[in-house]
Amino acid sequence: MQKIKSLMTRQGLRSPQESVNDLSPIENLRIPTKEELRELHEEPPDPQAQQEIINSIEEVYFSNDSFDIVKYELERLPPVLSLQELEEYRDKLKQQQAAVSKKVADLILEKQPAYVEELERVTSLQSGLQLAAVICTNGRRHLNIAKEGFTQTSLGLLANQRKRQLLIGLLKSLRTIKTLQRTDVRLSEMLEEEDYPGAIQLCLECQKAASTFKHYSCISELNSKLQDTLEQIEEQLDVALSKICKNFDINHYTKVQQAYRLLGKTQTAMDQLHMHFTQAIHNTVFQVVLGYVELCAGNTDTKFQKLQYKDLCTHITSDSYIPCLADLCKALWEVMLSYYRTMQWHENHDQDEAAVVSSDGNNVIGTEENSFDRNYVKKKLEHGLSRIWQDVQLKVKTYLLGTDLSNFKYDDFIFVLDVISRLMQVGEEFCGSKSEVLQESIRKQSVNYFKTYHRTRLEELRMFLENETWELCPVKSSFSILQLHEFKFLEQSRSPSVSPSKQPASAASSAVTLFEQYCAAGNPFEIQADSKDDETEDVLASNGYESDEQEKSAYQEYDSDSDVPEELKRDYVDEQTGDAPIKSVSRETLRSRKRSDYNLNKVNAPILTNTTLNVIRLVGKYMQMMNILKPIAFDVIHFMSQLFDYYLYAVYTFFGRNDMPIPASSLCAFNREQHSARQFESTGLGLSSSRLRTTLNRIQESLIDLEVSADPSGTLTAAEERKEKVPSPHLSHLVVLTSGNSLYGLAERVVATESLVFLAEQFEFLQPHLDAVMPAAKKPFLQQFYSQTVSTASELRKPVYWIVAAKAIDYEQMLLLMANVKWDVKEIMSQHNVYVDALLKEFEEFNRRLNDVSKRVRIPLPVSNILWEHCIRLANRTLVEGYANVKKCSNEGRALMQLDFQQFLMKLEKLTDIRPIPDKEFVETYIKAYYLTENDMESWIKEHREYSTKQLTNLVNICLGTYINKKARQKLLATIDDTDRPKR
């Protein structure tokens, strides 16, 4: 209706024909009924009135086609119906309907010609269509005949072929999809086989294929799953990379690097690798220490796992300290070795890649990218060396300082130093580091340990010296300190497995590095632990060797006569008594040796005691520590010098001092060299050099604690100084020095003094080694120690053996016999006096007793020479003293003096090979002085100041008294007094 209304509005008062033409085809089909047409003809239409009626129609009727007119009108009915009103309203609606119909009819009439014409066209079209239908029917019939007879079979084949091709493509796609869906199973298998490059390659190919088939709904889900799988592979790849840190495997690492290269994350892999190495160091040391702490703690639950590593190290017990340290270093070695092998892999890989690039340089962009990655990896690895070693140092430092090592056994502490020294060698080879952190930490522990250790060793040395009976320690004639395991590190030939503390620098530098040696297998710290088992002997645990069997076992490895019975190998067992063996010596050898060397029945073995051997071994232990830790070299050498000082002071205290009365004649004989006889008797330094006296005084002041008890009022500094000192040793009561039968302990004196000389010789032998490690600023101390202390050891022989010489000969008896001789005889005598025979008999007895002593202890030639020299000097000076006691003397008496002395010399030269006879001129000059005139005597007195005042006075009174006047004699006596005054 709306359309009709709008159409009517647009047409206005146009003719019906025009209106009909404007109607739609549907509207054109409706033709007014006859009744409507009749009504239209009966009443002449009033266009204006008709238009007003149409305009009076409500707009709602033109709203839309779905408008329900009946419903609308029924709803408009009033509540109370009135027939008249309804009829009126119905008439109104009829008028409106009629107007509309009239209007429509007019419009139709206007379009009637066009309608007729169109109708004819439709009819014609209908006929054409019917003809076309006939033609089509015929055509289809003919086509059906052609199809059935010709094309159906061929085209069917073509269609089936096309369908087949489509199905084959579909089947291929389905198979690909099926493969993609089963890829996760294969990826899991490849990851279990650690084929990371293959897994990543497969995953990337699957992703590429999935992007091709992404139009399938199942593939879109698979693509996201492949991405998750790739991320999972990266996580497992990172775990695989972390395994490299502890146990490097070339094939495993090659796969990991290939996988990261496929991912394009080579640089990321290197960053992750360094992080894993750092983490591996931390986890490794923590687990090793934690294992030992929990093992030692037993079942007690103290939550050690929650402790920090530094706190955990403090719970290590002393028993588990060394095994834990060894395992710690082994584990860290594995980490560093893995890093070293990682660098080796990259170096070899870079060389291979460079060779490939040089042969084929087509892909310039890829080559530059690979070169950049290689440079990055190389710099990262080189930079990581110092970082990893720094982490290792800090972890080991924390462990070292977590325990107080001052109470450790020496061998245990040396093992700790050896391990740390080996670790520092590893650091030197690993990254060229000097390991300052380790050196400082081990220096602290070493200084702390060494002070305690040295104090204990000095106390033990005092105990050994006080219990030492100065018996000869039996060693082989070929004995050398290099045979002791404490000095094995000084040997020049070393296997590469020996620790640095036992290996010279030249051998270490020429040998292969530890990483080259143990790259394939083994662990340097494992060998270190094994070597400790062979060196667990602690000499200081007992007082020397308890039996000869121990001595034999200690040195048996250095001689080839291990199958010889023990009795034949001992140097001091007699063939008859079992005490002093006499080994076969050829007659030519006997003739070639001097009689004064009382060792004809002895091999030329070193003379030393158990204490000497212990001191030598202590020196070796000190040098081991010094060689391992050079920063404390001065402290170690200083303590080594104290060992020698104390031994020297002990020998002097025991045998250089004289506590027995010495004949007055002996004292008077040497009184010119002393300030008083009492001082000489108490100190025994009459024949000591000023250097020896200075050395002994220095030792006494710096090392010997002379106080009986600590002074409570003393300062703390004084108390600390006393801690560094050792009480003076006391000679064992088992050592008897007062028996004349044993020549006043000559055997013990020889063993003590010659063992000191032997010890000094060993220090001289070790001087180059000590000088090599001594800091340059401290070398003057070492030089002074050798020049003022070590070199004075042999000088101690004189005061020690002088005491024997002073008591071995009865000089008092000789003076008494000389006093009974009449020297104022009137005729020249042809027979010497009895005192000469008595004196020679004393020397013969002395010679016999020397032979007896030599059966116990070999008396070296220097010792016998000194003994004879002392005795002869004392005898000669006793002769001069006897001549100075003469009251009256004639010229014939002076001739008798010369006769007696010549007889003495002639017989004496048969007993000893010492040439010239000591102090021979001393006696001859004094006898000849009897013949001097007054003028000659004055000058002679001034020139010969070696004679005592009494001896010079006797010359003046007895010899010249009868020839000069009293004034001249007083003048000579005044000269003697003036000459003697500076000596007082």
PDB file of C-alpha atoms in Angstrom, residues 321 400-410 413 417 439-457 622 625 629 631-633 635-636 639 720 723-724:
ATOM      1  CA  TYR A 321      90.931 -32.706  56.507  1.00  0.00           C
ATOM      2  CA  LEU A 400      92.395 -23.906  53.958  1.00  0.00           C
ATOM      3  CA  LEU A 401      91.609 -21.146  56.428  1.00  0.00           C
ATOM      4  CA  GLY A 402      88.622 -22.978  57.880  1.00  0.00           C
ATOM      5  CA  THR A 403      90.830 -25.272  59.997  1.00  0.00           C
ATOM      6  CA  ASP A 404      93.758 -24.598  62.318  1.00  0.00           C
ATOM      7  CA  LEU A 405      96.665 -26.697  61.029  1.00  0.00           C
ATOM      8  CA  SER A 406      99.126 -25.869  63.804  1.00  0.00           C
ATOM      9  CA  ASN A 407      98.628 -29.262  65.510  1.00  0.00           C
ATOM     10  CA  PHE A 408      98.994 -31.368  62.376  1.00  0.00           C
ATOM     11  CA  LYS A 409     101.786 -33.889  62.014  1.00  0.00           C
ATOM     12  CA  TYR A 410     104.652 -32.756  59.853  1.00  0.00           C
ATOM     13  CA  PHE A 413     101.168 -30.672  56.767  1.00  0.00           C
ATOM     14  CA  LEU A 417     101.633 -28.032  51.112  1.00  0.00           C
ATOM     15  CA  GLN A 439     100.071 -18.304  48.374  1.00  0.00           C
ATOM     16  CA  GLU A 440      98.828 -15.839  50.950  1.00  0.00           C
ATOM     17  CA  SER A 441      96.445 -18.318  52.565  1.00  0.00           C
ATOM     18  CA  ILE A 442      99.006 -21.113  52.729  1.00  0.00           C
ATOM     19  CA  ARG A 443     101.613 -18.618  53.949  1.00  0.00           C
ATOM     20  CA  LYS A 444      99.385 -17.721  56.897  1.00  0.00           C
ATOM     21  CA  GLN A 445      98.845 -21.355  57.750  1.00  0.00           C
ATOM     22  CA  SER A 446     102.523 -22.162  57.259  1.00  0.00           C
ATOM     23  CA  VAL A 447     103.791 -19.386  59.503  1.00  0.00           C
ATOM     24  CA  ASN A 448     101.278 -20.352  62.168  1.00  0.00           C
ATOM     25  CA  TYR A 449     102.110 -24.043  61.824  1.00  0.00           C
ATOM     26  CA  PHE A 450     105.838 -23.606  61.549  1.00  0.00           C
ATOM     27  CA  LYS A 451     106.184 -21.563  64.718  1.00  0.00           C
ATOM     28  CA  THR A 452     104.352 -24.217  66.705  1.00  0.00           C
ATOM     29  CA  TYR A 453     106.168 -27.027  64.933  1.00  0.00           C
ATOM     30  CA  HIS A 454     109.599 -25.481  65.404  1.00  0.00           C
ATOM     31  CA  ARG A 455     108.985 -24.814  69.076  1.00  0.00           C
ATOM     32  CA  THR A 456     108.017 -28.465  69.546  1.00  0.00           C
ATOM     33  CA  ARG A 457     111.033 -29.661  67.567  1.00  0.00           C
ATOM     34  CA  TYR A 622     112.183 -27.673  56.867  1.00  0.00           C
ATOM     35  CA  MET A 625     108.355 -26.768  53.457  1.00  0.00           C
ATOM     36  CA  LEU A 629     106.341 -22.185  50.087  1.00  0.00           C
ATOM     37  CA  PRO A 631     107.482 -16.702  50.826  1.00  0.00           C
ATOM     38  CA  ILE A 632     108.378 -18.081  54.278  1.00  0.00           C
ATOM     39  CA  ALA A 633     111.881 -19.129  53.211  1.00  0.00           C
ATOM     40  CA  ASP A 635     111.542 -17.877  58.578  1.00  0.00           C
ATOM     41  CA  VAL A 636     112.354 -21.483  57.741  1.00  0.00           C
ATOM     42  CA  PHE A 639     114.623 -21.760  62.360  1.00  0.00           C
ATOM     43  CA  GLU A 720     106.912 -13.597  74.462  1.00  0.00           C
ATOM     44  CA  LYS A 723     108.655 -18.417  74.468  1.00  0.00           C
ATOM     45  CA  GLU A 724     111.096 -18.242  71.576  1.00  0.00           C
TER      46      GLU A 724
END
